[in-house]
Tab-separated table of C-alpha atoms in Angstrom:
chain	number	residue	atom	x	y	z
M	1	UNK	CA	-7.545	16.449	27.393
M	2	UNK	CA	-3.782	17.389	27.933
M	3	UNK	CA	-1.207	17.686	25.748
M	4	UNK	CA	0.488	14.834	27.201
M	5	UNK	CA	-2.450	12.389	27.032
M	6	UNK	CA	-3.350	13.426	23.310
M	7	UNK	CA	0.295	12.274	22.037
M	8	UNK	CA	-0.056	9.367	24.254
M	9	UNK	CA	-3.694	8.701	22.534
M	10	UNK	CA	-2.012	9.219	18.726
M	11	UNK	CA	0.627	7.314	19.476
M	12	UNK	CA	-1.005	4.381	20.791
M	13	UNK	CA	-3.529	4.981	17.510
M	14	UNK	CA	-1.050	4.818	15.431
M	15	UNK	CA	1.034	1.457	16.812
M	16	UNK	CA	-2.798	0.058	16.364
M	17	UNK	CA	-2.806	0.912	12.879
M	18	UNK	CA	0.673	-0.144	11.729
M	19	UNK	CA	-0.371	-3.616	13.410
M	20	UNK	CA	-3.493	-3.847	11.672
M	21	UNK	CA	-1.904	-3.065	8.153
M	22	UNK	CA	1.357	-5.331	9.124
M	23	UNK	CA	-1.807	-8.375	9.993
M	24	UNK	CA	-3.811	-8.003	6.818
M	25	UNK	CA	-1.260	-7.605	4.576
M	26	UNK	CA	0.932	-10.369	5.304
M	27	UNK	CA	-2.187	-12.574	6.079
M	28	UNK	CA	-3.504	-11.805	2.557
M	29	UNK	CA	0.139	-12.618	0.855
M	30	UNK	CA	0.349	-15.980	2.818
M	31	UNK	CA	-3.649	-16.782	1.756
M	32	UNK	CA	-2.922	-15.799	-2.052
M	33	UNK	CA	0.231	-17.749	-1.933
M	34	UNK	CA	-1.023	-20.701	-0.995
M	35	UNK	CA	-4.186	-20.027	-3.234
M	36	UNK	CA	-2.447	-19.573	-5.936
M	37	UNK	CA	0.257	-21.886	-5.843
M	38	UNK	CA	-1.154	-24.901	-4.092
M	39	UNK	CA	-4.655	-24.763	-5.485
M	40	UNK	CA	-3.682	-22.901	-9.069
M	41	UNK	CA	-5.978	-19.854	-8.689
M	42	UNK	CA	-3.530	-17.574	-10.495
M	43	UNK	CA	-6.030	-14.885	-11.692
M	44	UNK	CA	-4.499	-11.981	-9.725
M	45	UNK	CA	-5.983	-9.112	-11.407
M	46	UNK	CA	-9.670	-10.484	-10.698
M	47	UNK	CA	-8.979	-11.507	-7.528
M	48	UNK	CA	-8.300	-8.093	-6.882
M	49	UNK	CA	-11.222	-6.480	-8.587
M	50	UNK	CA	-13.488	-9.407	-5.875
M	51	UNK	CA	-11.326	-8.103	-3.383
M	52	UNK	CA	-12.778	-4.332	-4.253
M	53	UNK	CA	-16.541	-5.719	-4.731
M	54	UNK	CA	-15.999	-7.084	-0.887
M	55	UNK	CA	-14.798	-3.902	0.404
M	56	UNK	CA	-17.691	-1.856	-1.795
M	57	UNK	CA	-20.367	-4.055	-0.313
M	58	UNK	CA	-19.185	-3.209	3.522
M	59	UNK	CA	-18.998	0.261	2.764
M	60	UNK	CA	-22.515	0.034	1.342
M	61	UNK	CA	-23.772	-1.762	4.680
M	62	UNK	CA	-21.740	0.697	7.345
M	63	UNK	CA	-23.317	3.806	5.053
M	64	UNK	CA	-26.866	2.566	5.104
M	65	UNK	CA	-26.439	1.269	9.002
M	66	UNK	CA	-24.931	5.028	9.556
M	67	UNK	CA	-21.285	4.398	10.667
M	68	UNK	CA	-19.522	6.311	7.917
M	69	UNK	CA	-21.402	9.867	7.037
M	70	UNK	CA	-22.262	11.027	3.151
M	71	UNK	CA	-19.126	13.316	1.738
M	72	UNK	CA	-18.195	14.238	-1.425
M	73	UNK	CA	-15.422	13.548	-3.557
M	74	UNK	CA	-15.163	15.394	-7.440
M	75	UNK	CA	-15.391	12.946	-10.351
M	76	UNK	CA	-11.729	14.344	-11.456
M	77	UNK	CA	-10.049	13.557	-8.476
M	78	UNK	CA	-12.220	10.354	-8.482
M	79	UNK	CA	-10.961	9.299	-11.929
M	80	UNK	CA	-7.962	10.281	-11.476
M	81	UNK	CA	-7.595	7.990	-8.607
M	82	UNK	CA	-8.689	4.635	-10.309
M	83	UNK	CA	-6.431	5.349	-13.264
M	84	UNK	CA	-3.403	5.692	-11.017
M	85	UNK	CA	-4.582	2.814	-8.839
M	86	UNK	CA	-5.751	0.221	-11.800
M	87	UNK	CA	-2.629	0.921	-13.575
M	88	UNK	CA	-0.343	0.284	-10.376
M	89	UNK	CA	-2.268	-3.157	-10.049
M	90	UNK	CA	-2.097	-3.979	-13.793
M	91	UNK	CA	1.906	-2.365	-13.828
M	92	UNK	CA	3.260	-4.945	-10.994
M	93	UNK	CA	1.248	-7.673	-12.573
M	94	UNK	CA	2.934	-7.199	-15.434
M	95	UNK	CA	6.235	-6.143	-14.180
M	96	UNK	CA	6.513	-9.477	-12.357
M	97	UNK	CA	5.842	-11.481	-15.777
M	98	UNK	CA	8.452	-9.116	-17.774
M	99	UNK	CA	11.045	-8.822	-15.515
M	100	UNK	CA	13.031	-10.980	-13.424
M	101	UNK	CA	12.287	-11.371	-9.214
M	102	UNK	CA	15.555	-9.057	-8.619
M	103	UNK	CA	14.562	-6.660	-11.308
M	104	UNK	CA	11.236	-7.034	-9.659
M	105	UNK	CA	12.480	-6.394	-6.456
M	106	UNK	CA	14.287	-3.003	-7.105
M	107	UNK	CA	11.560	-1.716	-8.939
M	108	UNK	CA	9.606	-1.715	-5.637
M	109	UNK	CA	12.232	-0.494	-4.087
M	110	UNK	CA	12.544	2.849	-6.122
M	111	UNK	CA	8.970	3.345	-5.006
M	112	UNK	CA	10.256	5.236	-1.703
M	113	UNK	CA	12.789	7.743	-4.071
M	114	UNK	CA	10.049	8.047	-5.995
M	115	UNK	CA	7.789	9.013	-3.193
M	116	UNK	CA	9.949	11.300	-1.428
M	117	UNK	CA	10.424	13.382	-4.858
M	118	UNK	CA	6.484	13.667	-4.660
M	119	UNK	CA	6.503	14.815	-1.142
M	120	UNK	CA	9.643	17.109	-1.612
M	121	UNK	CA	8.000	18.556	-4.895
M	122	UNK	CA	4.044	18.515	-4.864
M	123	UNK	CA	4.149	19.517	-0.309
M	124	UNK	CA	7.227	20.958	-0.164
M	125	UNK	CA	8.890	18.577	2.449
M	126	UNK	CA	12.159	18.814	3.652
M	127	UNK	CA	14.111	15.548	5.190
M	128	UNK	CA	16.920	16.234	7.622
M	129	UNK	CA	20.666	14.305	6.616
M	130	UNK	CA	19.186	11.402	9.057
M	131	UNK	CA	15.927	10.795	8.016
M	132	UNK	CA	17.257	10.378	4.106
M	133	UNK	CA	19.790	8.179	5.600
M	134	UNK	CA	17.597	6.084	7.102
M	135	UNK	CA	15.421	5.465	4.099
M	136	UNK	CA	18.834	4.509	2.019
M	137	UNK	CA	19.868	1.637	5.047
M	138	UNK	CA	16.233	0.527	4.417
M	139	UNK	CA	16.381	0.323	1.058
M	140	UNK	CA	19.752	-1.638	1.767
M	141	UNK	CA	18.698	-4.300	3.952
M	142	UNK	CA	15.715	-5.126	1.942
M	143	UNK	CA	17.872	-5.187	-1.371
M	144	UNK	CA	20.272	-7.597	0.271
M	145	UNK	CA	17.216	-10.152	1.478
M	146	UNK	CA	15.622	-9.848	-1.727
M	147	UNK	CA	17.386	-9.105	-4.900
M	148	UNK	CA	19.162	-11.934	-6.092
M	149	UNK	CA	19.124	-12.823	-10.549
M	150	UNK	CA	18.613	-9.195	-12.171
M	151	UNK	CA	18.047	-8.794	-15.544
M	152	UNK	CA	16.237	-5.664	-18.006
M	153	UNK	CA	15.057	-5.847	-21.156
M	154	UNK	CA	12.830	-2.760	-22.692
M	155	UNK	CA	9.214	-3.652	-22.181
M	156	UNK	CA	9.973	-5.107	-18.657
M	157	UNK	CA	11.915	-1.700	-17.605
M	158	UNK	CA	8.669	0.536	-19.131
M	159	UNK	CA	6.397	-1.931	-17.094
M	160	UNK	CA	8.212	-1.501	-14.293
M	161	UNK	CA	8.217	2.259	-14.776
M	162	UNK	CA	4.805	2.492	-15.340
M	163	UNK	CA	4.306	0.256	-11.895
M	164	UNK	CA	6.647	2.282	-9.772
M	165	UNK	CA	5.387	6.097	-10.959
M	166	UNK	CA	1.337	4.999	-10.631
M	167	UNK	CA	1.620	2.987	-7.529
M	168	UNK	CA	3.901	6.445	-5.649
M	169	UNK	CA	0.931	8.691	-7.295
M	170	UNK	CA	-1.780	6.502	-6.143
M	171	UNK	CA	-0.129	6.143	-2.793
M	172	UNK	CA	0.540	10.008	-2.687
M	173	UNK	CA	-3.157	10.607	-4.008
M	174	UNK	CA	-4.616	9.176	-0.771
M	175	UNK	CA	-2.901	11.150	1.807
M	176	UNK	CA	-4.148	14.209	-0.801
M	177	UNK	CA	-7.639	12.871	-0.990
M	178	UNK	CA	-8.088	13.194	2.485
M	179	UNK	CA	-6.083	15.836	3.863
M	180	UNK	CA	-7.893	18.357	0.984
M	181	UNK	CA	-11.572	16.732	1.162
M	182	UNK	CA	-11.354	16.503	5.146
M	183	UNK	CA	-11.920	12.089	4.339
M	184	UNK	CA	-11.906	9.546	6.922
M	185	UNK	CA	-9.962	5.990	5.040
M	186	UNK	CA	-14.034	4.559	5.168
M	187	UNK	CA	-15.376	7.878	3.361
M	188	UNK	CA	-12.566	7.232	0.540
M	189	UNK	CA	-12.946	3.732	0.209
M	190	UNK	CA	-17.297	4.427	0.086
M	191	UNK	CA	-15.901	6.246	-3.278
M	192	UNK	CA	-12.843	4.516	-5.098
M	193	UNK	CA	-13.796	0.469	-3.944
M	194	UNK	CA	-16.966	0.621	-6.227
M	195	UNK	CA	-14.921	2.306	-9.346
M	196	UNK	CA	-12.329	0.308	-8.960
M	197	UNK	CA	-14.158	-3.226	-7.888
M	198	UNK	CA	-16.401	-2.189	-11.212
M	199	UNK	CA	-12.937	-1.877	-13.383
M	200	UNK	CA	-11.255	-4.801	-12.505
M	201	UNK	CA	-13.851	-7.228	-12.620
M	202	UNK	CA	-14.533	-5.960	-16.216
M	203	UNK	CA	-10.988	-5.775	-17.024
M	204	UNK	CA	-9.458	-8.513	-14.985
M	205	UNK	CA	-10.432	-11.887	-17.091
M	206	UNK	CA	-9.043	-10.190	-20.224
M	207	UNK	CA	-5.628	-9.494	-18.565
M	208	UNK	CA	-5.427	-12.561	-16.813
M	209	UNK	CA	-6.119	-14.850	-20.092
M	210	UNK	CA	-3.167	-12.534	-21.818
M	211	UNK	CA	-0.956	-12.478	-18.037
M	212	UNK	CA	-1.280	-16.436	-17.787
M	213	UNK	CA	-2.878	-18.003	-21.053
M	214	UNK	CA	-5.683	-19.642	-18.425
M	215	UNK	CA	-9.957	-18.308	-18.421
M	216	UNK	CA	-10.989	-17.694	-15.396
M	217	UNK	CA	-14.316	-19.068	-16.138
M	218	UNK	CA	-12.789	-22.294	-16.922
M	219	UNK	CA	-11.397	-23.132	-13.668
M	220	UNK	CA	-12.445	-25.641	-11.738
M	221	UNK	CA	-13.724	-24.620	-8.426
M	222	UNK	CA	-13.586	-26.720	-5.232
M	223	UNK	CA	-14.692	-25.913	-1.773
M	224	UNK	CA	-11.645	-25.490	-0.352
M	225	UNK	CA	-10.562	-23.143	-3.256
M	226	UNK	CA	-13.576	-21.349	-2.892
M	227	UNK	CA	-13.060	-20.543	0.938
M	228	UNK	CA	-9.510	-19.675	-0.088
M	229	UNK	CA	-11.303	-16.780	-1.916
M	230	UNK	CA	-13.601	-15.673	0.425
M	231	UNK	CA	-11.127	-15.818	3.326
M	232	UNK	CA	-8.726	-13.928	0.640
M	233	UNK	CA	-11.642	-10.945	0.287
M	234	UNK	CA	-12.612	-10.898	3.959
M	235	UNK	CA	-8.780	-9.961	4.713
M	236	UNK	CA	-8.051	-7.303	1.833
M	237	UNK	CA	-11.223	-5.459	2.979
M	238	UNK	CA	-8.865	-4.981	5.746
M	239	UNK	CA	-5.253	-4.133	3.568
M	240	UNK	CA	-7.600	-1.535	1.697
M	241	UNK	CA	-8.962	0.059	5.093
M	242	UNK	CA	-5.468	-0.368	6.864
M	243	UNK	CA	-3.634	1.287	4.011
M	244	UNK	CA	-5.986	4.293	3.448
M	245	UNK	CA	-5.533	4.601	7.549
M	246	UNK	CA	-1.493	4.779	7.406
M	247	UNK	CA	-1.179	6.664	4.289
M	248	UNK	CA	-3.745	9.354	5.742
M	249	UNK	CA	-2.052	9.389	9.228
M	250	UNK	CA	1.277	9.385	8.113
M	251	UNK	CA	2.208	9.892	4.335
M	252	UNK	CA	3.146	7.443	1.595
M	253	UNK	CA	6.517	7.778	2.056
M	254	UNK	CA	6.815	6.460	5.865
M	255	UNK	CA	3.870	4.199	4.710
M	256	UNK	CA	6.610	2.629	2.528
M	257	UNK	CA	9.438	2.903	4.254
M	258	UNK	CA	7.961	1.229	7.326
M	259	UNK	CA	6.047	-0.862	5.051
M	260	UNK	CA	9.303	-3.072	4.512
M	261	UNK	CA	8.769	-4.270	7.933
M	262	UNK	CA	6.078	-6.730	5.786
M	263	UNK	CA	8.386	-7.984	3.375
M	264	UNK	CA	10.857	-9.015	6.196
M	265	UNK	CA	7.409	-11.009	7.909
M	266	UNK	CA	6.908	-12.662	4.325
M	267	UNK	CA	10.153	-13.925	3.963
M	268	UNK	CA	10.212	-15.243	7.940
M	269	UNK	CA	6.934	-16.668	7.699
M	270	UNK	CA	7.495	-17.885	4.249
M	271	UNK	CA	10.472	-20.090	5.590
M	272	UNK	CA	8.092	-21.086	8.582
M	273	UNK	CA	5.806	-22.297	6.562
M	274	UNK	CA	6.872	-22.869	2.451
M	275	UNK	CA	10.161	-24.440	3.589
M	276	UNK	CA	13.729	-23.164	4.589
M	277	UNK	CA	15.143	-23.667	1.547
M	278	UNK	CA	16.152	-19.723	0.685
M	279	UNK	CA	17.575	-18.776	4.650
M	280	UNK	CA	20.861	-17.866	4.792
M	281	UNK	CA	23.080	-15.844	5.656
M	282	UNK	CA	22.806	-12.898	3.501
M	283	UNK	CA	18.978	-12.733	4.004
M	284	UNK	CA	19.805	-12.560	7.680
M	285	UNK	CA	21.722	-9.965	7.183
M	286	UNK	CA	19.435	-7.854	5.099
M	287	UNK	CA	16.734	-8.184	7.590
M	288	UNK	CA	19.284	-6.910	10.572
M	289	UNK	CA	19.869	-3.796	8.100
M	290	UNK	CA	16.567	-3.219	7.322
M	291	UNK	CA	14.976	-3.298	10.648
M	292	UNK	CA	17.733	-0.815	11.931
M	293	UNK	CA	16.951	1.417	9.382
M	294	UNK	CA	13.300	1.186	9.997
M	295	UNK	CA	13.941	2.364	14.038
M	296	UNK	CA	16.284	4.777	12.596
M	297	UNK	CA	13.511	6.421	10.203
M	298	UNK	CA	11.141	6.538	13.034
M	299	UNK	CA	13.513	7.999	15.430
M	300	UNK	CA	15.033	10.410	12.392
M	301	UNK	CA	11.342	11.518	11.196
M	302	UNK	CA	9.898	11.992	14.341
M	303	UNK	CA	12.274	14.831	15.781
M	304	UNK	CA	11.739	18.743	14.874
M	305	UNK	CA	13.229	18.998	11.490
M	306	UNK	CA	13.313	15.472	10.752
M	307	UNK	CA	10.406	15.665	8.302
M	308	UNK	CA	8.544	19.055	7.714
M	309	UNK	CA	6.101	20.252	5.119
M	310	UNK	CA	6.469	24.233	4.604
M	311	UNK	CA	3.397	25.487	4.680
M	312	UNK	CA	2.136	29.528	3.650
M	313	UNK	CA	0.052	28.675	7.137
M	314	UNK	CA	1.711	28.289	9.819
M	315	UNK	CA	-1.551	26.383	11.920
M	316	UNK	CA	-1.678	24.078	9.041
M	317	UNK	CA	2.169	23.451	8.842
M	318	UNK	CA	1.680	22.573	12.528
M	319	UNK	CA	-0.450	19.932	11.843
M	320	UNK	CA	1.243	18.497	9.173
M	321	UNK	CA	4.584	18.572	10.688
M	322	UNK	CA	6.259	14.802	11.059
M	323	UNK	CA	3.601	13.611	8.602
M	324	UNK	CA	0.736	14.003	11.184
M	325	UNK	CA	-2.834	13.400	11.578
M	326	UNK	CA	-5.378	15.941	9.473
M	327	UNK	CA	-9.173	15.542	9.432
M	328	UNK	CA	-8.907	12.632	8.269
M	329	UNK	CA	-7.386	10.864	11.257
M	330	UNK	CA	-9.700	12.352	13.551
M	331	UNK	CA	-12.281	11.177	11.390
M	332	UNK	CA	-10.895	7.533	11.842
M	333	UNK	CA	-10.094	7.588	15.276
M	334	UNK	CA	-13.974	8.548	15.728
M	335	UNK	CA	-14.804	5.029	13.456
């Protein structure tokens, strides 16, 4: 296959799995949404650890039908996965109950500084003046949709701290998971869904009854509630798989920066559907901004020197270079 043809290939690969992440996720925030606020299901934290079981039990079927090979992962690495990712879950929960939506807001936002000092420290990446640009009118455009009441007080700013620094590590830990242990996204999931589905479903009433005051076990199911759930877990077995895919083709930090391009869906399909009530002109505004600065980042990142990771070998810095595909990708394309 040519040279020409194999970009072609990875770059059509990649548009395919941008889409598929941009899909689930905002499908899954509109289901929860509604869920949750028409039908009262607020029980995030186990909806998340039934979100897990789902995606456990389809890795269990594609392993035993023979679609995704045995590999190993070390315990270590394997706890220290869940710890980072069960603590980003619990940390945003609790974040949004502490703090105010603006507060909220720029919390998530520091998520891409946050990243970037990962990348620049832990792989030695180096942005070029447009590429950090870039990531600053993102940040920008999505502060001026977005961030409107902000107040702090002390436990809200450590949950938020706590929030921000385990979701960048667990976000950072995937892209390191399978560029080290040569992981395609259904290998990694075959390892952390189980731990973490196991986790949160233990876990999940307890912090739910303290998030909301409300049992789980004493809410009052109805059909339609209870297809809201499964429809809810059908589509986050996608998010999970989507996000390993990005994350491992590309890094965390384009993963998030890019990833803004679902917060500006949200708030257009929110209006669409939950009423026009919040569109004006400053959100407008914001989502020109951000959008410009998410065609800037690709543009910026994509030329030589617009992202690099310096490498003691120079065949791996070659295929690292512009957050490319490792094993792992291949091993993805090939599912």
């Amino acid at each position: 296959m040519t040279s020409a043809k194999m970009a072609d290939r990875k770059a059509t690969l990649d548009a395919a799995s941008w889409m598929f992440n941009v899909v689930t996720s905002v499908g899954i925030i509109l289901v929860n949404k509604a869920l949750m606020a028409k039908y009262g299901f607020t029980f995030a934290t186990t909806l998340t650890g039934l979100h897990f079981g789902t995606t456990t039990l389809l890795t269990f079927l594609l392993r035993r039908l023979g679609y995704i090979q045995a590999s190993h992962l070390p315990f270590s690495e394997l706890l220290k996965f869940v710890l980072f990712a069960n603590f980003s879950i619990v940390g945003m929960n609790v974040s949004l109950m502490w703090n105010s939506v603006g507060f909220y807001q720029i919390a998530k936002l520091s998520m891409i500084p946050v990243s970037c000092f990962l990348e620049v420290v832990l792989d030695k990446v180096r942005y070029s003046r447009d590429t950090k640009l870039s990531i600053v009118l993102v940040l920008l455009g999505v502060a001026v949709c977005t961030v409107t009441d902000v107040s702090v007080n002390a436990k809200g700013f450590i949950a938020a701290l706590v929030a921000v620094w385990s979701t960048s590590l667990q976000q950072y830990y995937v892209h390191f998971l399978q560029r080290n242990y040569s992981l395609g996204s259904f290998n990694l999931l075959g390892h952390t869904a189980p731990a973490q589905a196991a986790s949160l479903l233990l876990l999940g009433p307890f912090l739910d009854y303290w998030l909301t005051g409300k049992r789980v076990d004493a809410y009052g199911f109805s059909p339609t509630s209870l297809s809201f759930i499964i429809l809810s877990c059908t589509i986050a077995v996608g998010t999970n798989l989507s996000q390993f895919i990005c994350i491992g083709r590309f890094t965390a930090v384009s993963f998030q920066v890019l990833g803004h391009m679902k917060t500006i869906l949200v708030l257009v399909l929110g209006f669409i559907f939950f009423g026009k009530e919040g569109l004006n002109l400053q959100v407008v505004l914001g989502m020109v901004i951000a959008v410009a600065g998410m065609v800037w980042y690709g543009n910026a990142s994509s030329k030589p020197g617009g992202k690099e990771r310096r490498s003691h070998s120079t065949a791996t810095n070659k295929s690292l270079k512009h957050g490319g595909s490792s094993d792992s990708s291949h091993l993805d394309d090939k599912v």
